[in-house]
Coordinates of C-alpha atoms and ligand atoms in Angstrom, one line a residue:
P1073 CA 37.1 15.2 0.9
S1074 CA 36.6 18.1 3.4
K1075 CA 33.8 18.3 6.0
E1076 CA 32.6 21.3 4.2
Y1077 CA 32.6 19.3 0.9
E1078 CA 30.8 16.4 2.4
V1079 CA 28.2 18.6 4.2
R1080 CA 27.5 20.5 0.9
R1081 CA 27.3 17.2 -1.2
R1082 CA 24.7 15.7 1.0
A1083 CA 22.8 19.2 1.1
I1084 CA 22.5 18.9 -2.5
Y1085 CA 21.1 15.4 -2.3
R1086 CA 18.5 16.5 0.2
G1087 CA 17.8 19.5 -1.8
V1088 CA 17.0 17.4 -5.0
Q1089 CA 14.6 15.4 -2.9
E1090 CA 12.9 18.2 -1.3
N1091 CA 12.6 20.1 -4.6
W1092 CA 10.8 17.0 -6.2
Y1093 CA 8.6 16.6 -3.2
F1094 CA 7.6 20.2 -3.7
V1095 CA 7.0 20.0 -7.3
Q1096 CA 5.3 16.7 -7.3
Q1097 CA 2.7 17.7 -4.5
E1098 CA 2.0 20.9 -6.3
L1099 CA 1.4 19.2 -9.5
E1100 CA -0.6 16.6 -8.0
K1101 CA -2.9 19.5 -6.4
L1102 CA -3.1 21.2 -9.9
K1103 CA -4.0 17.7 -11.5
K1104 CA -6.8 17.3 -9.0
S1105 CA -8.1 20.9 -9.6
G1106 CA -7.9 20.4 -13.4
R1107 CA -9.9 17.2 -13.1
D1108 CA -12.6 19.1 -11.2
Q1109 CA -12.8 21.5 -14.0
S1110 CA -13.1 18.3 -16.5
A1111 CA -10.2 19.4 -18.2
P1112 CA -8.7 16.0 -19.0
E1113 CA -6.0 17.2 -21.4
I1114 CA -4.4 19.3 -18.6
S1115 CA -4.6 16.4 -16.1
N1116 CA -2.6 14.3 -18.8
L1117 CA -0.1 17.2 -19.6
I1118 CA 0.5 17.3 -15.8
Q1119 CA 0.9 13.6 -15.6
E1120 CA 3.4 13.7 -18.2
I1121 CA 5.3 16.3 -16.3
L1122 CA 5.1 14.2 -13.2
N1123 CA 6.5 11.1 -15.0
S1124 CA 9.4 13.0 -16.7
G1125 CA 10.2 15.0 -13.5
K1126 CA 10.5 11.9 -11.5
E1127 CA 12.8 10.4 -14.0
H1128 CA 14.8 13.4 -13.7
E1129 CA 15.0 13.4 -10.1
I1130 CA 16.2 9.8 -10.0
I1131 CA 19.1 10.5 -12.5
L1132 CA 20.2 13.6 -10.5
L1133 CA 20.1 11.6 -7.2
N1134 CA 22.1 8.9 -9.0
D1135 CA 24.5 11.4 -10.2
I1136 CA 25.1 12.9 -6.8
Q1137 CA 25.6 9.4 -5.4
E1138 CA 28.2 8.6 -8.1
L1139 CA 29.9 11.6 -7.0
S1140 CA 30.2 10.6 -3.6
N1141 CA 32.3 7.4 -4.8
M1142 CA 34.8 9.4 -6.9
E1143 CA 38.4 10.0 -6.3
N1144 CA 38.7 7.3 -3.7
H1145 CA 36.3 8.9 -1.3
D1146 CA 34.6 5.7 -0.9
A1147 CA 37.7 4.0 0.4
W1148 CA 38.3 7.0 2.8
R1149 CA 34.9 6.8 4.0
S1150 CA 35.0 3.2 5.0
T1151 CA 38.4 3.4 6.7
E1152 CA 37.3 6.6 8.5
S1153 CA 33.9 4.8 9.6
R1154 CA 35.8 1.9 10.9
A1155 CA 38.2 3.9 12.8
L1156 CA 35.6 6.1 14.3
S1157 CA 33.4 3.3 15.3
D1158 CA 36.4 1.3 16.7
L1159 CA 37.2 4.1 18.9
V1160 CA 33.7 4.5 20.4
Q1161 CA 33.4 0.6 20.7
R1162 CA 36.8 0.5 22.6
R1163 CA 35.6 3.4 25.0
L1164 CA 32.3 1.3 25.6
H1165 CA 34.3 -1.7 26.4
Y1166 CA 36.7 0.3 28.7
L1167 CA 33.6 1.7 30.5
Q1168 CA 31.9 -1.6 31.0
N1169 CA 34.9 -3.6 32.1
P1170 CA 36.3 -1.7 35.2
A1171 CA 39.5 -3.0 36.7
D1172 CA 37.7 -3.5 40.2
C1173 CA 34.1 -4.0 40.1
S1174 CA 33.5 -3.6 43.8
K1175 CA 34.9 0.0 43.5
A1176 CA 33.4 0.9 40.1
R1177 CA 30.8 3.6 39.9
K1178 CA 27.6 2.4 38.6
L1179 CA 24.4 3.2 36.8
I1180 CA 21.5 0.6 37.3
C1181 CA 18.9 0.4 34.5
N1182 CA 15.9 -1.7 34.7
L1183 CA 14.9 -3.2 31.4
N1184 CA 11.3 -3.9 32.2
K1185 CA 9.7 -0.6 30.9
S1186 CA 6.2 -1.7 30.0
C1187 CA 6.3 -1.3 26.5
G1188 CA 7.3 -3.0 23.2
Y1189 CA 10.6 -4.5 22.1
G1190 CA 11.9 -1.3 20.2
C1191 CA 10.8 0.9 23.3
Q1192 CA 12.7 -1.3 25.6
I1193 CA 15.8 -1.4 23.6
H1194 CA 15.6 2.4 23.3
H1195 CA 15.3 2.7 27.0
A1196 CA 18.5 0.5 27.4
A1197 CA 20.5 2.6 24.9
Y1198 CA 19.3 5.8 26.7
C1199 CA 20.6 4.2 29.9
F1200 CA 23.9 3.4 28.2
I1201 CA 24.3 7.0 26.8
M1202 CA 23.8 8.1 30.6
A1203 CA 26.3 5.8 31.7
Y1204 CA 28.9 6.9 29.0
A1205 CA 28.2 10.5 29.8
T1206 CA 28.6 10.1 33.5
K1207 CA 31.6 7.5 33.0
R1208 CA 29.6 4.8 35.0
T1209 CA 29.4 1.2 34.3
L1210 CA 26.0 0.2 33.1
I1211 CA 24.2 -2.6 35.0
L1212 CA 21.3 -3.8 33.0
N1213 CA 18.7 -5.4 35.3
S1214 CA 16.7 -7.7 33.0
K1215 CA 15.2 -10.4 35.3
K1216 CA 11.8 -11.5 34.0
W1217 CA 12.2 -9.8 30.9
R1218 CA 8.8 -9.7 28.9
Y1219 CA 10.5 -10.9 25.8
H1220 CA 12.6 -13.5 27.4
R1221 CA 12.2 -14.8 31.0
G1222 CA 15.8 -16.0 31.1
G1223 CA 16.9 -12.3 30.7
W1224 CA 19.1 -10.4 28.5
E1225 CA 22.0 -12.5 28.5
K1226 CA 20.1 -15.5 27.0
V1227 CA 19.9 -13.4 23.7
F1228 CA 22.7 -10.8 23.7
L1229 CA 26.2 -10.8 25.2
P1230 CA 26.4 -9.5 28.7
L1231 CA 27.4 -5.7 28.7
S1232 CA 30.4 -6.8 30.7
D1233 CA 33.0 -9.5 31.1
T1234 CA 34.0 -8.5 34.6
C1235 CA 31.2 -6.2 36.2
T1236 CA 27.6 -7.3 36.4
D1237 CA 27.2 -7.0 40.4
P1238 CA 24.8 -4.1 41.2
S1239 CA 25.9 -3.6 44.8
G1240 CA 28.0 -0.8 46.0
L1241 CA 28.7 1.1 49.3
D1242 CA 26.0 3.6 48.7
R1243 CA 23.0 3.8 46.4
S1244 CA 20.9 6.6 45.4
N1245 CA 18.3 7.4 42.7
W1246 CA 19.2 9.8 39.7
P1247 CA 21.1 12.3 40.1
G1248 CA 22.8 11.4 43.3
T1249 CA 26.3 13.0 43.6
N1250 CA 29.6 12.3 41.7
E1251 CA 30.6 10.2 44.6
T1252 CA 27.5 8.0 45.0
Q1253 CA 28.7 4.5 44.1
V1254 CA 25.4 3.3 42.8
I1255 CA 23.0 5.4 40.9
E1256 CA 19.4 4.0 39.7
L1257 CA 18.0 5.4 36.6
P1258 CA 14.2 5.9 36.0
I1259 CA 12.8 5.8 32.6
V1260 CA 13.5 8.9 30.5
D1261 CA 10.0 10.5 30.8
M1262 CA 10.6 10.6 34.7
L1263 CA 14.2 11.8 34.6
S1264 CA 14.9 14.9 36.6
P1265 CA 16.9 16.8 36.2
R1266 CA 17.6 16.4 32.6
P1267 CA 21.1 16.5 31.6
P1268 CA 22.2 18.0 28.4
F1269 CA 23.7 14.9 27.0
L1270 CA 20.4 13.2 26.1
P1271 CA 19.7 12.5 22.5
L1272 CA 20.1 14.0 20.0
A1273 CA 23.0 15.5 21.6
I1274 CA 26.5 14.6 20.1
P1275 CA 30.0 14.6 21.8
R1276 CA 32.0 17.6 21.1
D1277 CA 35.5 15.6 21.0
L1278 CA 34.1 13.5 18.1
S1279 CA 31.8 15.8 16.4
E1280 CA 33.9 17.2 13.5
R1281 CA 34.7 13.6 12.4
M1282 CA 31.3 12.5 12.8
I1283 CA 29.8 15.4 10.9
R1284 CA 32.3 15.0 8.1
L1285 CA 31.6 11.2 7.9
H1286 CA 27.8 10.9 8.3
G1287 CA 24.8 12.6 7.0
D1288 CA 23.2 12.2 10.4
P1289 CA 25.7 12.3 13.2
Q1290 CA 22.9 12.2 15.8
V1291 CA 21.7 8.8 14.5
W1292 CA 25.4 7.4 14.0
W1293 CA 25.9 8.3 17.6
I1294 CA 22.7 6.1 18.9
G1295 CA 23.9 3.6 16.5
Q1296 CA 27.2 3.1 18.2
F1297 CA 25.4 2.2 21.5
M1298 CA 23.2 -0.2 19.5
K1299 CA 26.2 -1.8 18.1
Y1300 CA 27.6 -2.6 21.6
L1301 CA 24.4 -3.3 23.1
L1302 CA 22.9 -5.6 20.6
R1303 CA 25.9 -8.2 20.3
Y1304 CA 24.1 -11.4 19.8
Q1305 CA 24.9 -14.6 21.5
P1306 CA 26.2 -17.2 19.3
E1307 CA 22.7 -19.1 19.4
T1308 CA 20.9 -15.9 18.3
Q1309 CA 23.5 -15.3 15.5
K1310 CA 22.9 -18.9 14.4
M1311 CA 18.9 -18.5 14.5
L1312 CA 19.2 -15.2 12.3
D1313 CA 21.8 -16.8 10.0
Q1314 CA 19.5 -19.7 9.4
A1315 CA 16.5 -17.5 9.0
K1316 CA 18.3 -15.5 6.4
E1317 CA 19.4 -18.5 4.5
K1318 CA 16.0 -20.2 4.4
M1319 CA 14.2 -17.2 3.0
K1320 CA 17.1 -16.5 0.5
F1321 CA 17.5 -12.9 1.8
E1322 CA 20.0 -11.2 -0.8
S1323 CA 20.7 -7.7 -1.8
P1324 CA 19.1 -5.9 -3.7
V1325 CA 16.3 -5.8 -1.1
V1326 CA 14.1 -3.1 0.2
G1327 CA 13.0 -3.5 3.8
V1328 CA 9.4 -2.4 4.3
H1329 CA 7.8 -2.3 7.9
V1330 CA 4.0 -1.8 8.1
R1331 CA 3.0 -1.0 11.6
R1332 CA -0.7 -1.3 12.2
T1333 CA -3.0 -2.9 15.1
D1334 CA -2.9 -0.9 18.2
K1335 CA -0.6 1.8 16.6
V1336 CA -3.3 3.0 14.1
G1337 CA -5.5 5.8 15.3
T1338 CA -3.5 6.2 18.6
E1339 CA 0.0 7.2 17.6
A1340 CA 0.0 7.0 13.9
A1341 CA -2.2 7.1 10.8
F1342 CA -3.1 4.0 8.7
H1343 CA -0.9 3.7 5.3
S1344 CA -1.9 1.6 2.6
I1345 CA 0.6 -1.0 1.1
D1346 CA 0.6 1.1 -2.1
E1347 CA 2.0 4.1 -0.3
Y1348 CA 5.0 2.1 0.8
M1349 CA 5.4 0.5 -2.7
L1350 CA 5.7 3.8 -4.5
Y1351 CA 8.9 4.3 -2.6
V1352 CA 10.2 0.8 -3.3
A1353 CA 9.5 1.3 -6.9
D1354 CA 11.7 4.6 -6.6
F1355 CA 14.5 2.6 -5.2
F1356 CA 14.7 0.0 -7.7
D1357 CA 14.0 2.4 -10.6
K1358 CA 17.3 4.2 -9.3
L1359 CA 19.1 1.3 -9.1
E1360 CA 18.2 0.0 -12.6
I1361 CA 20.3 3.2 -13.9
K1362 CA 23.2 1.3 -12.9
E1363 CA 22.6 -2.5 -13.2
K1364 CA 20.1 -5.0 -14.5
I1365 CA 17.8 -6.1 -11.6
K1366 CA 16.7 -9.7 -12.0
V1367 CA 14.4 -9.8 -9.0
R1368 CA 12.7 -6.8 -7.2
R1369 CA 13.1 -8.2 -3.6
V1370 CA 11.1 -6.8 -0.6
Y1371 CA 11.4 -7.9 2.9
L1372 CA 8.3 -7.1 4.4
A1373 CA 7.5 -7.0 8.1
S1374 CA 4.2 -6.1 10.0
D1375 CA 2.1 -6.8 12.9
D1376 CA -0.8 -7.2 10.8
P1377 CA -0.8 -10.7 9.1
S1378 CA -3.2 -9.4 6.1
V1379 CA -0.5 -7.4 4.9
L1380 CA 1.9 -9.8 3.4
P1381 CA -0.8 -11.8 1.4
E1382 CA -2.3 -8.6 0.1
A1383 CA 1.0 -7.3 -1.2
K1384 CA 1.7 -10.7 -2.9
K1385 CA -1.6 -10.5 -4.7
K1386 CA -1.1 -6.8 -5.5
Y1387 CA 2.4 -6.6 -6.6
P1388 CA 3.1 -10.0 -8.4
E1389 CA 6.2 -8.3 -10.2
Y1390 CA 7.8 -8.2 -6.8
E1391 CA 9.2 -11.0 -4.7
F1392 CA 8.1 -10.7 -1.1
L1393 CA 10.1 -12.2 1.9
G1394 CA 8.7 -12.4 5.2
D1395 CA 6.6 -14.6 7.4
V1396 CA 2.9 -14.5 8.2
S1397 CA 3.4 -16.5 11.2
I1398 CA 5.8 -13.9 12.7
A1399 CA 3.2 -11.2 12.0
K1400 CA 0.6 -13.3 13.6
G1401 CA 2.8 -13.6 16.8
A1402 CA 3.3 -9.8 16.7
A1403 CA -0.2 -9.0 17.1
V1404 CA -1.1 -7.3 20.3
A1405 CA -2.5 -10.4 22.1
T1406 CA 0.5 -12.5 21.5
R1407 CA 3.2 -9.9 21.5
Y1408 CA 5.0 -10.0 24.8
T1409 CA 6.0 -13.6 24.9
D1410 CA 9.4 -15.4 24.5
S1411 CA 8.0 -16.9 21.1
S1412 CA 7.3 -13.5 19.7
L1413 CA 11.0 -12.5 20.5
R1414 CA 12.2 -14.7 17.5
G1415 CA 9.9 -12.6 15.3
I1416 CA 10.9 -9.4 16.1
L1417 CA 14.7 -10.2 16.1
V1418 CA 14.3 -11.5 12.9
D1419 CA 12.2 -8.7 11.4
I1420 CA 14.4 -5.9 12.9
H1421 CA 17.5 -7.8 11.7
M1422 CA 16.3 -8.1 8.0
L1423 CA 15.0 -4.6 8.0
A1424 CA 18.4 -3.3 9.2
H1425 CA 20.2 -5.4 6.6
S1426 CA 18.2 -4.4 3.7
D1427 CA 19.6 -1.8 1.1
H1428 CA 16.8 0.6 1.9
L1429 CA 14.1 1.0 4.5
V1430 CA 10.5 2.2 3.9
C1431 CA 8.3 2.6 7.0
T1432 CA 7.0 5.1 9.5
F1433 CA 9.3 6.6 11.8
S1434 CA 6.6 6.9 14.3
S1435 CA 7.3 3.3 15.1
Q1436 CA 10.2 2.3 17.4
V1437 CA 10.7 -0.8 15.3
C1438 CA 11.6 1.0 12.2
R1439 CA 13.7 3.6 14.1
L1440 CA 15.7 0.9 15.6
A1441 CA 16.2 -0.9 12.3
Y1442 CA 17.5 2.5 10.8
E1443 CA 19.8 3.0 13.8
I1444 CA 21.3 -0.4 13.4
M1445 CA 21.5 0.1 9.7
Q1446 CA 23.9 2.9 10.3
T1447 CA 26.3 0.5 12.0
L1448 CA 26.5 -1.4 8.7
H1449 CA 27.6 1.1 6.3
P1450 CA 29.7 4.1 6.6
D1451 CA 26.8 6.5 6.0
A1452 CA 23.3 5.1 5.5
S1453 CA 21.5 8.2 6.6
S1454 CA 19.6 8.5 3.3
K1455 CA 18.7 5.0 3.0
F1456 CA 15.2 5.3 4.2
K1457 CA 11.8 6.9 3.4
S1458 CA 9.5 7.5 6.3
L1459 CA 5.9 8.0 5.5
D1460 CA 5.3 10.1 8.5
D1461 CA 7.8 11.4 11.2
I1462 CA 11.4 12.5 10.8
Y1463 CA 13.7 10.6 12.9
Y1464 CA 13.6 11.2 16.6
Y1465 CA 14.6 9.5 19.9
G1466 CA 11.7 9.2 22.6
G1467 CA 12.5 11.6 25.4
Q1468 CA 15.0 13.7 23.3
G1469 CA 15.8 17.2 24.0
P1470 CA 14.8 19.9 21.5
H1471 CA 15.4 19.2 18.0
Q1472 CA 16.4 22.5 16.2
Q1473 CA 17.3 23.6 12.7
I1474 CA 19.0 26.8 11.6
A1475 CA 17.8 28.7 8.8
M1476 CA 20.4 29.0 5.9
Y1477 CA 18.3 31.2 3.7
S1478 CA 15.5 33.6 4.5
H1479 CA 12.0 33.3 3.6
K1480 CA 8.9 35.7 3.4
A1481 CA 5.8 33.9 4.2
H1482 CA 3.5 34.2 1.2
R1483 CA 1.0 31.4 1.8
P1484 CA -1.4 30.6 4.5
G1485 CA 0.2 28.7 7.1
E1486 CA 3.7 29.8 6.2
I1487 CA 6.1 31.5 8.5
S1488 CA 8.9 33.9 7.8
I1489 CA 12.5 33.2 8.6
E1490 CA 15.8 35.0 8.3
V1491 CA 19.1 33.6 7.9
G1492 CA 20.5 32.2 11.4
D1493 CA 17.2 32.0 12.8
V1494 CA 16.7 29.0 15.2
L1495 CA 13.7 26.8 14.4
G1496 CA 12.3 24.0 16.5
I1497 CA 11.3 21.4 14.1
A1498 CA 8.1 19.3 14.6
G1499 CA 8.1 17.5 11.4
N1500 CA 8.6 17.3 7.7
H1501 CA 5.3 17.1 5.5
W1502 CA 7.3 15.6 2.7
D1503 CA 5.9 18.2 0.4
G1504 CA 8.7 20.7 0.4
Y1505 CA 7.7 22.2 3.7
S1506 CA 8.6 21.6 7.4
K1507 CA 6.8 22.7 10.3
G1508 CA 8.2 24.4 13.3
T1509 CA 8.5 27.4 15.6
N1510 CA 10.7 30.1 14.9
E1511 CA 12.3 30.9 18.3
R1512 CA 13.0 34.6 17.3
T1513 CA 9.5 35.4 16.4
K1514 CA 7.7 32.7 18.3
Q1515 CA 5.5 32.0 15.2
S1516 CA 4.7 28.4 14.4
G1517 CA 4.0 27.1 11.0
L1518 CA 5.4 25.8 7.7
Y1519 CA 8.7 26.8 6.1
P1520 CA 10.6 25.4 2.9
S1521 CA 12.5 22.5 4.2
F1522 CA 15.5 23.2 1.8
K1523 CA 16.1 26.6 3.6
A1524 CA 17.1 25.0 6.9
V1525 CA 19.6 22.5 8.3
D1526 CA 19.8 20.6 11.6
K1527 CA 21.4 22.4 14.2
Y1528 CA 23.6 19.9 16.2
N1529 CA 23.5 19.9 20.0
I1530 CA 27.3 19.4 20.4
I1531 CA 27.9 18.8 24.2
D1532 CA 31.0 18.2 26.2
F1533 CA 31.2 14.3 27.1
P1534 CA 34.0 12.9 29.2
P1535 CA 37.0 12.5 26.9
Y1536 CA 38.1 9.0 27.7
S1537 CA 41.7 9.9 27.4
E1538 CA 42.8 6.6 29.0
V1539 CA 41.5 4.9 25.7
A1540 CA 44.2 5.3 22.8
V1541 CA 42.8 7.1 19.8
Ligands
LIG2442 P1 6.0 1.0 18.3 O1 5.0 0.6 19.1 O2 5.7 0.4 16.9 O3 6.7 2.2 18.5 O4 7.4 0.0 18.6 P2 7.5 -1.0 19.9 O5 8.7 -2.0 19.6 O6 7.9 -0.1 21.0 O7 6.3 -1.8 20.3 C1 5.5 -2.6 19.1 C2 5.9 -4.2 19.3 O8 4.7 -4.6 18.6 C3 7.1 -4.5 18.8 O9 8.0 -4.6 19.8 C4 6.8 -6.0 18.5 O10 6.5 -6.9 19.7 C5 5.5 -5.9 17.8 N1 5.6 -5.6 16.5 C6 5.3 -4.4 15.8 N2 5.6 -4.5 14.5 C7 6.2 -5.6 14.3 C8 6.7 -6.3 13.1 O11 6.8 -5.8 11.9 N3 7.1 -7.5 13.4 C9 7.1 -8.0 14.6 N4 7.8 -9.3 14.6 N5 6.6 -7.7 15.7 C10 6.3 -6.3 15.6

């Protein structure tokens, strides 16, 4: 299939979802106002429309998915996905294993950012992207890592077989010069000047292939850095394999991440388990069109130990996998210990290996699982439901969309857009509308999500012509 075909097919898939978000939310509002006016027959009618509409949406989405598998497109997708990923992985291997480490240009990254596991891994991946873009070997300093005193290499393979020595002739803080042998990176929040290749930028030399292959090339790109970074040590792999076997983790399974404790009220809102389960049910209802489902299995991860027992009690028709003791170890007081590492490794691994993710993208735990998920399928960009944010990367450059259709504001809060307008997107309200700023008119407000698409930030990265295509 051509790039245009693939882009259009995925736009239709998203369009059907957005259309349903819109109609559903409008009908819910109507139902509520009907109830206020004590007109139960109207409420009932609306509920019937909601039920049929939902069924219709699920069947349409299934049809579009089937379309993506036709005429051997699936086979092409997996071959291309493997080829493209191999190319990037070979480039990273080349970058990390210079012929002479004593002469290599290096970038030093200190893992000890004082934040959680997801945040630290994102910090390491930001460093790695900076290293790739400046063609410097990444040296990760992980001494006294808060999640493992022994350091990174006790959990993951070292980033290099030949070059882990941070020394060099001269050393400077970012940005230094091209000739400075060793450059030390600050955390992204302190980075100055900010280069153009920070996420969500994608490399020009691979962009056409990435856009053709993947529904969100920006995340695919991040995923490639995660793929290299997070290569497990055999011990870690064994631990995860055993955990998987013990809990009988099997497809089909939906991964649910419920982030509570210190996050609620500060960086995110509270969401009840019922909100997550609505989308879990959707996933299985859609699957049920194609196959008989014996068990509706859910892997439930949380930092709140009360969630798993509550879910089991409330949803006896589901089988919940998960471990309350992991959730206990994930609570704020015990979080940053060697023993909590096992829990977060297991949880993120299982979430990433689920068939679908339901979570809040405000949490780095779930964003990380989603990024890893992209390395396990040719295109897993639609295998998620976030209850709050759209995907983002901490410290990212501007995320923009481009208007494909014009829109005249006709409700309070809406903004007008014209074809080609650039919109800085702040979020999707999952009710048919996104919020953003029209860079032409400077107006901020709501616009119909289906009328705009992501504007990719395509940037020149080094071509790595030494590495065979
Ligand atoms: P964020 O704060 O949710 O954006 O993500 P971070 O990863 O930066 O920090 C949260 C930390 O809380 C994690 O790294 C874990 O240590 C812990 N945590 C949060 N949710 C979970 C969970 O579902 N399972 C486990 N095992 N730990 C969690």
